[in-house]
Amino acid sequence: MGGAPPPAGGPYPPYDRNAARAQYRAQQAAYRAQQKMQRIAWKAQRRATRRTSIVGPLILLGLGVYFLLVELHRVSAFYALEWFGHWWPVVLIAAGVILLAEWALDRDRAAEMGCPRSIGGGIVFLLVLLILTGLASQAALRGLEWKHQKFGEGFGKLDQVLGNRSDSYDDVSSAIAANGLLVIRNPHGDVTVNGTSTDGQMHVSIHKSAYAWNEADVQTKMKQLEPAIQHDGNTTTLSVAGVVGGQADLTVTMPPSSGITVNADHGDVTVSELQKPVTISANHGDVDVREIAGDLQATINDDDASVSVKDMTGSVTINGHTGDINVNNVTGPVAMQGDFYGTTDLQNVSGSVRFDTSRTHFQAAKLGDEFSVESDSLNASALTGPVVLKTTDKNITLDRVQGSVDVINRNGEVNVTSVAPLGTVSIQNTHGSVDVGLPPGSSFKVDASTRNGDMENDFGLSQQDNDDNHTLHGSVGGGSTKVTISTTDGDVTLRKVTAAPMPPAPPAPPAMTEKAPKAPAAPKAPKAPVSDKAPKSYSF
């Protein structure tokens, strides 16, 4: 039985592999797009229900308050950073406590609250930054403490642990020109100078110390520590070489009619009983100067050093940066400029006084009693004007001021007491009360104002009030001497005060005369290789 053959290729179209692949890729792309859209929807839903922790806002609030207080000079940025260097772990503890409390709250109310809280990547970065700041501050504080440990004052004596200590004593004498100049250079060791020589020579006692493991090295260092003496006209130079692991303490007796210049790197400097100018440069050590009938020029570069100046008839100039300063019984002017991190105390200064630091400027024509400066206070008494004071962050007391006084301060109280004859009084203060005492019977014109404070006066003047602003204007005794006071966030008080009169100028001390020679001093006992001096605290 015959029939027509079936069509070629069968009832289905032929299989196309390329088309099948394209269709599969299209399906996969659609599936990925669907998954992406689903993830986006899930993220949007989580964002809508996500709640952030309160840790972030609290940190930002604390930082904002801190920077605001610094800008308003209510806190010191340095002191706050020093405090943070000690207590920065408290930030982590507080953040952890808050997160733990929030976790406990969310666990009990999980059904209502939805997603758990999150602190966010930005707050994590801020916490890490605070941790690094705390570690850096702590390292800086420990570095300052390390400076005073036994491995070397000022990082300069690490070599002492590399050998045994040996000591040697020697004496040398040399002629010195009359009315000449002695220059001493000593990189490692104390320098003590007194003007009691009466034979026209200088006499030097030398205490040498060296650290080495064997005798040959000891002898080599001892020889290198021998001082060299050179003469150039009226100038005599006494110099000691810098020796690693060695130092030389010098005690020099010289004629009082010669001047002295001392350059000391590591060591204390003491100068006394001279009639000529004294110049001192000290980098690591205390300075003590007394009984000098000439000018003193001192440059100090040690934050922990102390400077003592007593019984001088010339001027005193102190520059650089140092710790405590004590000046007593000086008939010439006193000028100090630099950064002083301790207590500054001046007494019985007959000349003018000038005190300049990065935060404080003070000057007066004469100081009859005392002038004291600490980190948060400035006190002075028996001043002769014009008196000018500009500072911040200090409580100020100026007692018995004769003449004009001009004070500008911020963040502290100001107390001024004037004596007759009354001079111009000008006080500008911010964030602190002002108390001014004026002698009875004085004639003056008052212009005083305060905001957010009260106003009182003993002179019967009427004040004007406008909300938180209070002003006082008027004349007492028909005088024209101006008393101008302004402050904010503090009271203003005008008092009648009967102050003690200014002390008379002390008589000039008698001229120094040459003294009989003193018996040679016994050699000093060797110093212990480890310094027992406790580290001082810093202040700015």
XYZ file of C-alpha atoms in Angstrom:
540
model
C 0.000 0.000 0.000
C 1.641 3.184 -0.963
C 1.387 6.759 0.332
C 3.109 10.135 0.518
C 6.349 10.286 2.632
C 6.291 12.385 5.919
C 7.542 15.960 5.726
C 11.245 16.510 6.355
C 12.230 17.457 9.935
C 9.310 15.939 11.812
C 6.374 17.725 13.524
C 8.651 19.920 15.805
C 10.969 22.708 14.775
C 14.650 21.879 14.918
C 16.495 22.471 18.285
C 18.309 25.900 18.395
C 21.028 25.845 21.068
C 21.855 29.582 20.876
C 18.253 30.567 21.337
C 17.979 28.267 24.321
C 21.031 29.859 25.933
C 19.675 33.348 25.372
C 16.369 32.361 26.938
C 18.169 30.873 29.963
C 20.250 34.013 30.470
C 17.151 36.147 30.269
C 15.481 34.005 32.921
C 18.535 34.258 35.205
C 18.698 38.037 34.743
C 15.041 38.364 35.629
C 15.574 36.191 38.705
C 18.535 38.307 39.872
C 16.572 41.505 39.310
C 13.758 40.087 41.378
C 16.152 39.117 44.181
C 17.759 42.593 44.112
C 14.404 44.324 44.327
C 13.476 42.043 47.223
C 16.712 42.920 49.067
C 16.082 46.621 48.478
C 12.597 46.246 49.864
C 13.922 44.371 52.901
C 16.573 47.097 53.552
C 13.941 49.802 53.265
C 11.751 47.939 55.698
C 14.630 47.515 58.162
C 15.532 51.209 57.906
C 11.953 52.120 58.615
C 11.905 49.990 61.753
C 15.549 50.407 62.825
C 16.246 52.399 66.008
C 19.645 53.921 66.733
C 21.312 53.781 70.122
C 21.479 56.851 72.341
C 25.280 56.431 72.603
C 25.927 58.431 69.441
C 23.860 61.499 70.382
C 25.360 61.531 73.901
C 28.933 61.521 72.525
C 28.142 64.298 70.056
C 26.433 66.308 72.806
C 29.437 65.906 75.115
C 31.892 66.961 72.406
C 29.750 69.953 71.504
C 29.555 71.129 75.122
C 33.336 70.647 75.526
C 34.256 72.701 72.439
C 31.756 75.395 73.442
C 33.287 75.680 76.931
C 36.769 75.877 75.400
C 35.642 78.614 73.016
C 34.082 80.526 75.933
C 37.325 80.067 77.937
C 35.431 78.326 80.702
C 37.756 75.320 80.610
C 41.374 74.873 79.573
C 41.844 72.640 76.545
C 45.184 71.400 77.903
C 43.798 70.470 81.320
C 40.820 68.737 79.738
C 43.139 66.731 77.474
C 45.332 65.868 80.473
C 42.241 64.679 82.384
C 41.099 62.656 79.371
C 44.533 61.011 79.201
C 43.903 59.592 82.675
C 40.195 58.765 82.426
C 39.456 57.963 78.755
C 38.416 54.326 79.560
C 35.372 55.825 81.313
C 33.987 56.676 77.851
C 34.048 53.009 76.826
C 32.580 51.923 80.159
C 29.741 54.439 79.874
C 29.010 53.434 76.252
C 29.008 49.760 77.231
C 26.643 50.351 80.162
C 24.213 52.254 77.929
C 24.295 49.546 75.230
C 23.761 46.831 77.842
C 20.772 48.676 79.292
C 19.292 49.127 75.820
C 19.815 45.426 75.030
C 18.008 44.422 78.222
C 15.141 46.773 77.390
C 14.854 45.479 73.813
C 14.896 41.851 74.963
C 11.885 42.397 77.223
C 9.991 44.307 74.545
C 11.177 42.503 71.414
C 7.690 42.014 69.993
C 6.870 45.691 70.282
C 10.227 47.236 69.412
C 11.057 45.259 66.279
C 14.703 45.358 65.135
C 17.473 45.728 67.726
C 19.245 49.021 68.181
C 22.363 49.996 66.216
C 25.158 52.487 66.999
C 26.125 52.960 63.361
C 29.484 53.020 61.610
C 30.005 56.748 62.213
C 29.722 56.379 65.983
C 32.082 53.382 65.916
C 34.620 55.547 64.076
C 34.129 58.337 66.643
C 34.691 55.888 69.516
C 37.882 54.634 67.877
C 39.046 58.232 67.441
C 38.399 58.961 71.128
C 40.323 55.826 72.110
C 43.309 56.871 69.977
C 43.182 60.388 71.481
C 43.133 58.939 75.001
C 46.058 56.628 74.246
C 48.067 59.493 72.745
C 47.393 61.725 75.771
C 48.317 58.898 78.130
C 51.550 58.263 76.235
C 52.440 61.956 76.426
C 51.830 62.039 80.189
C 53.898 58.913 80.738
C 56.646 60.397 78.589
C 56.834 63.407 80.890
C 57.022 61.074 83.903
C 59.705 58.932 82.218
C 61.803 62.038 81.820
C 62.414 61.998 85.566
C 63.132 58.304 86.044
C 66.490 56.835 86.898
C 67.504 56.240 83.317
C 68.326 59.868 82.873
C 67.249 63.365 83.650
C 66.126 64.785 80.345
C 66.879 61.514 78.465
C 70.554 62.432 78.621
C 72.108 59.773 80.898
C 71.112 56.431 79.454
C 74.820 55.634 79.205
C 75.021 55.346 83.005
C 73.559 51.849 82.854
C 76.421 50.773 80.608
C 79.247 51.018 83.144
C 80.443 51.533 86.697
C 80.904 54.981 88.176
C 84.329 56.409 89.005
C 85.085 59.775 90.615
C 88.107 62.040 90.619
C 88.917 65.416 92.204
C 91.324 68.064 90.996
C 92.186 71.756 91.482
C 93.542 74.326 89.050
C 94.259 78.083 89.286
C 94.794 80.744 86.654
C 95.242 84.498 86.496
C 92.256 86.543 85.377
C 92.269 90.101 84.054
C 91.130 92.822 86.454
C 87.586 93.929 85.615
C 87.585 91.254 82.938
C 85.092 88.603 81.870
C 85.080 84.909 82.716
C 83.198 82.596 80.316
C 82.387 79.073 81.549
C 81.115 76.341 79.236
C 80.142 73.045 80.836
C 77.884 70.606 78.921
C 77.473 68.070 81.763
C 77.784 69.039 85.410
C 76.990 71.698 87.998
C 78.651 75.123 87.991
C 79.142 77.053 91.243
C 80.761 80.505 91.116
C 81.491 82.939 93.973
C 83.407 86.194 93.957
C 85.603 85.757 97.039
C 89.042 85.549 95.435
C 91.390 88.371 96.519
C 94.607 87.381 94.752
C 93.607 88.277 91.177
C 93.199 84.629 90.194
C 90.430 82.183 89.721
C 90.577 78.918 91.601
C 88.708 75.933 90.189
C 87.799 72.747 92.058
C 86.758 69.952 89.713
C 84.740 66.878 90.583
C 84.792 64.479 87.639
C 82.534 61.458 87.247
C 82.764 58.828 84.514
C 80.924 55.627 83.642
C 82.863 52.788 81.996
C 83.428 49.049 82.247
C 87.225 49.054 82.376
C 89.960 51.216 83.862
C 91.404 52.240 80.497
C 88.105 53.810 79.431
C 87.803 55.497 82.830
C 91.222 57.129 82.474
C 90.463 58.223 78.919
C 87.226 59.910 79.982
C 88.851 61.527 83.018
C 91.519 63.057 80.782
C 88.896 64.326 78.345
C 87.040 65.996 81.240
C 90.042 68.174 82.147
C 88.936 71.822 81.727
C 90.701 73.978 79.145
C 91.605 77.585 80.024
C 92.160 80.210 77.323
C 92.932 83.941 77.578
C 91.912 86.465 74.931
C 92.522 90.021 76.111
C 90.250 90.687 79.092
C 88.246 87.506 78.451
C 89.123 84.201 80.098
C 87.347 81.066 78.897
C 87.003 77.939 81.030
C 85.510 75.080 79.019
C 84.887 71.373 79.546
C 84.457 68.977 76.646
C 81.299 66.962 76.233
C 82.075 63.344 77.094
C 79.593 60.500 76.694
C 79.214 58.900 80.097
C 81.084 61.656 81.920
C 80.445 64.927 83.732
C 82.427 67.560 85.633
C 81.100 69.651 88.527
C 82.953 72.979 88.739
C 83.376 75.189 91.806
C 85.001 78.483 90.799
C 86.283 81.228 93.095
C 87.009 84.440 91.174
C 87.624 88.165 91.854
C 84.326 89.993 92.507
C 85.231 92.779 90.046
C 84.997 90.461 87.016
C 81.891 89.636 85.037
C 80.694 86.088 84.415
C 78.963 84.213 81.581
C 77.892 80.621 82.214
C 76.661 78.221 79.532
C 75.417 74.995 81.146
C 73.564 72.232 79.361
C 72.914 69.567 82.025
C 73.520 70.840 85.549
C 72.616 73.414 88.194
C 74.124 76.914 88.138
C 74.893 78.926 91.306
C 76.482 82.412 91.200
C 77.055 84.712 94.194
C 78.989 87.712 95.521
C 79.957 89.507 92.323
C 79.980 93.190 91.410
C 79.672 92.829 87.641
C 76.976 91.637 85.196
C 76.022 87.965 85.194
C 74.790 86.089 82.102
C 73.475 82.536 82.417
C 72.200 80.060 79.842
C 70.880 76.817 81.383
C 69.040 74.052 79.543
C 68.561 71.351 82.201
C 69.055 72.480 85.774
C 68.186 74.934 88.535
C 69.594 78.468 88.723
C 70.477 80.288 91.969
C 71.874 83.846 91.889
C 72.431 86.047 94.952
C 74.402 89.042 96.221
C 75.146 90.544 92.824
C 75.887 94.253 92.343
C 75.314 94.080 88.586
C 72.693 93.072 86.032
C 71.463 89.511 85.541
C 70.493 88.057 82.158
C 69.232 84.462 82.465
C 67.876 82.188 79.728
C 66.313 78.985 81.062
C 65.041 76.086 78.936
C 63.782 73.530 81.442
C 60.101 73.289 82.354
C 60.957 71.665 85.696
C 63.810 73.962 86.727
C 63.570 76.461 89.583
C 65.079 79.958 89.491
C 66.042 81.864 92.649
C 67.353 85.448 92.606
C 68.072 87.330 95.849
C 69.835 90.478 97.046
C 70.649 92.244 93.783
C 71.252 95.916 93.007
C 71.008 95.616 89.226
C 68.325 94.613 86.777
C 66.987 91.067 86.415
C 65.913 89.597 83.070
C 64.634 86.016 82.814
C 63.699 84.512 79.438
C 62.707 81.094 78.135
C 60.582 78.514 79.922
C 60.961 77.203 83.445
C 59.103 76.126 86.576
C 59.127 78.010 89.888
C 60.643 81.509 90.022
C 61.542 83.328 93.251
C 62.908 86.892 93.175
C 63.549 88.712 96.450
C 65.139 92.023 97.394
C 66.034 93.513 94.016
C 66.539 97.259 93.609
C 66.558 97.257 89.804
C 63.838 96.470 87.257
C 62.650 92.877 86.795
C 61.521 91.562 83.408
C 60.336 88.004 82.701
C 59.245 86.700 79.331
C 58.456 83.162 78.213
C 56.372 80.265 79.496
C 56.498 79.605 83.226
C 54.879 76.403 84.476
C 55.251 76.805 88.234
C 54.714 79.527 90.814
C 56.264 82.945 90.219
C 56.919 84.888 93.430
C 58.473 88.369 93.599
C 59.077 90.318 96.819
C 60.692 93.679 97.629
C 61.373 94.829 94.089
C 62.133 98.539 94.024
C 62.245 98.858 90.243
C 59.643 98.219 87.607
C 58.150 94.764 87.037
C 57.230 93.222 83.702
C 55.804 89.711 83.340
C 54.941 88.336 79.880
C 53.712 84.853 78.981
C 51.451 83.483 76.277
C 48.449 84.117 78.567
C 49.434 86.999 80.843
C 50.900 90.471 80.465
C 51.635 92.460 83.628
C 53.662 95.578 84.239
C 54.004 98.053 87.095
C 56.325 100.958 87.772
C 57.229 99.583 91.197
C 56.511 96.600 93.429
C 56.702 97.423 97.134
C 55.593 94.108 98.600
C 54.712 90.935 96.698
C 53.777 89.656 93.252
C 52.665 86.030 92.867
C 51.385 84.115 89.835
C 49.984 80.589 89.837
C 47.992 78.619 87.295
C 44.638 80.112 88.365
C 45.504 83.245 90.342
C 47.539 86.458 90.271
C 48.134 88.466 93.450
C 50.127 91.650 93.957
C 50.354 94.276 96.702
C 51.927 97.691 97.228
C 52.052 98.610 93.555
C 52.960 101.942 92.025
C 51.297 102.628 88.698
C 50.758 102.722 85.926
C 49.693 99.093 86.450
C 48.605 97.135 83.345
C 47.306 93.566 83.471
C 45.857 91.484 80.644
C 45.167 87.809 81.286
C 42.564 85.024 81.185
C 41.293 82.316 83.515
C 42.684 83.833 86.717
C 41.366 85.258 89.967
C 43.095 88.611 90.395
C 43.875 90.542 93.562
C 45.710 93.877 93.354
C 46.063 95.400 96.825
C 47.215 98.936 97.646
C 47.637 100.300 94.146
C 48.881 103.884 93.898
C 48.296 105.426 90.487
C 46.409 104.225 87.447
C 45.380 100.593 86.963
C 44.116 98.904 83.783
C 42.865 95.295 84.017
C 41.443 93.046 81.296
C 40.450 89.536 82.392
C 38.187 86.651 81.472
C 36.795 83.823 83.601
C 37.815 84.974 87.055
C 37.209 87.460 89.848
C 38.943 90.848 89.991
C 39.668 92.597 93.297
C 41.445 95.973 93.266
C 42.162 98.251 96.230
C 43.510 101.740 95.527
C 45.298 104.157 97.860
C 45.593 107.916 97.667
C 46.290 109.663 95.442
C 43.694 107.881 93.322
C 44.550 107.203 89.699
C 42.424 106.105 86.766
C 40.803 102.702 87.269
C 39.727 100.668 84.230
C 38.530 97.071 84.622
C 37.066 94.932 81.827
C 36.050 91.475 82.974
C 34.031 88.618 81.507
C 32.371 85.879 83.522
C 33.378 87.050 86.993
C 32.690 89.558 89.766
C 34.582 92.836 90.236
C 35.312 94.361 93.655
C 36.975 97.791 93.797
C 38.045 99.526 97.000
C 38.546 103.314 96.843
C 39.992 105.574 99.563
C 37.458 107.764 101.444
C 37.456 111.404 100.436
C 38.491 110.649 96.850
C 36.951 112.502 93.935
C 36.105 110.474 90.854
C 33.560 109.777 88.121
C 32.016 106.292 87.920
C 30.893 104.390 84.826
C 30.093 100.786 85.816
C 27.943 98.063 84.271
C 27.177 94.383 84.708
C 24.960 91.801 83.075
C 23.508 88.907 85.044
C 24.850 90.228 88.335
C 24.132 92.574 91.235
C 25.617 96.005 91.888
C 26.499 97.584 95.251
C 28.317 100.785 96.254
C 29.198 102.675 99.446
C 29.065 106.122 97.823
C 25.296 106.685 97.635
C 25.103 106.447 93.843
C 21.855 105.256 92.248
C 21.952 102.433 89.739
C 19.835 101.968 86.656
C 18.289 98.570 85.910
C 17.111 97.174 82.591
C 16.194 93.497 82.907
C 19.486 91.737 83.603
C 21.593 94.813 82.790
C 22.613 97.104 85.656
C 24.564 100.337 85.276
C 26.005 102.911 87.654
C 26.857 106.439 86.573
C 27.720 109.496 88.614
C 30.365 111.635 90.260
C 31.744 111.574 93.781
C 33.315 114.729 95.162
C 33.060 116.466 91.825
C 36.253 114.816 90.611
C 37.165 113.915 87.033
C 39.299 110.818 87.681
C 37.584 107.990 85.833
C 36.581 104.686 87.407
C 35.334 102.415 84.606
C 34.089 98.895 85.325
C 32.335 96.372 83.110
C 31.667 92.656 83.543
C 29.231 89.865 82.733
C 27.906 87.043 84.882
C 29.209 88.648 88.058
C 28.600 91.327 90.675
C 30.135 94.805 90.807
C 31.011 96.280 94.202
C 32.435 99.740 95.002
C 33.716 99.985 98.571
C 35.215 102.636 100.801
C 38.524 101.254 102.004
C 41.174 102.822 104.204
C 44.318 101.081 103.044
C 47.755 101.304 104.624
C 50.009 103.884 102.966
C 52.622 102.769 100.517
C 55.924 101.763 102.154
C 58.858 104.131 101.669
C 61.555 103.130 99.244
C 64.211 101.031 100.979
C 67.695 102.527 101.209
C 70.209 101.361 98.662
C 72.398 98.571 100.005
C 76.034 99.450 100.659
C 78.501 98.752 97.900
C 80.054 95.334 98.078
C 83.633 95.177 99.180
C 86.128 92.493 98.592
C 86.144 89.926 101.345
C 88.958 88.012 102.885
C 89.584 84.735 101.102
C 87.621 81.822 102.398
C 89.132 78.518 103.299
C 89.013 76.083 100.407
C 85.812 74.146 100.413
C 85.926 70.447 101.051
C 85.369 68.309 97.972
C 81.774 67.468 97.294
C 80.563 63.996 98.023
C 79.877 62.006 94.858
C 76.353 62.349 93.593
C 74.174 59.327 93.418
C 73.687 58.214 89.837
C 69.934 58.115 90.301
C 68.057 61.351 90.805
C 65.732 61.324 93.822
C 63.921 64.464 92.820
C 60.249 63.736 92.393
C 58.718 64.841 89.102
C 56.844 68.096 89.241
C 53.351 68.575 87.924
C 52.883 70.778 84.917
C 50.767 73.861 84.795
C 50.050 76.416 82.095
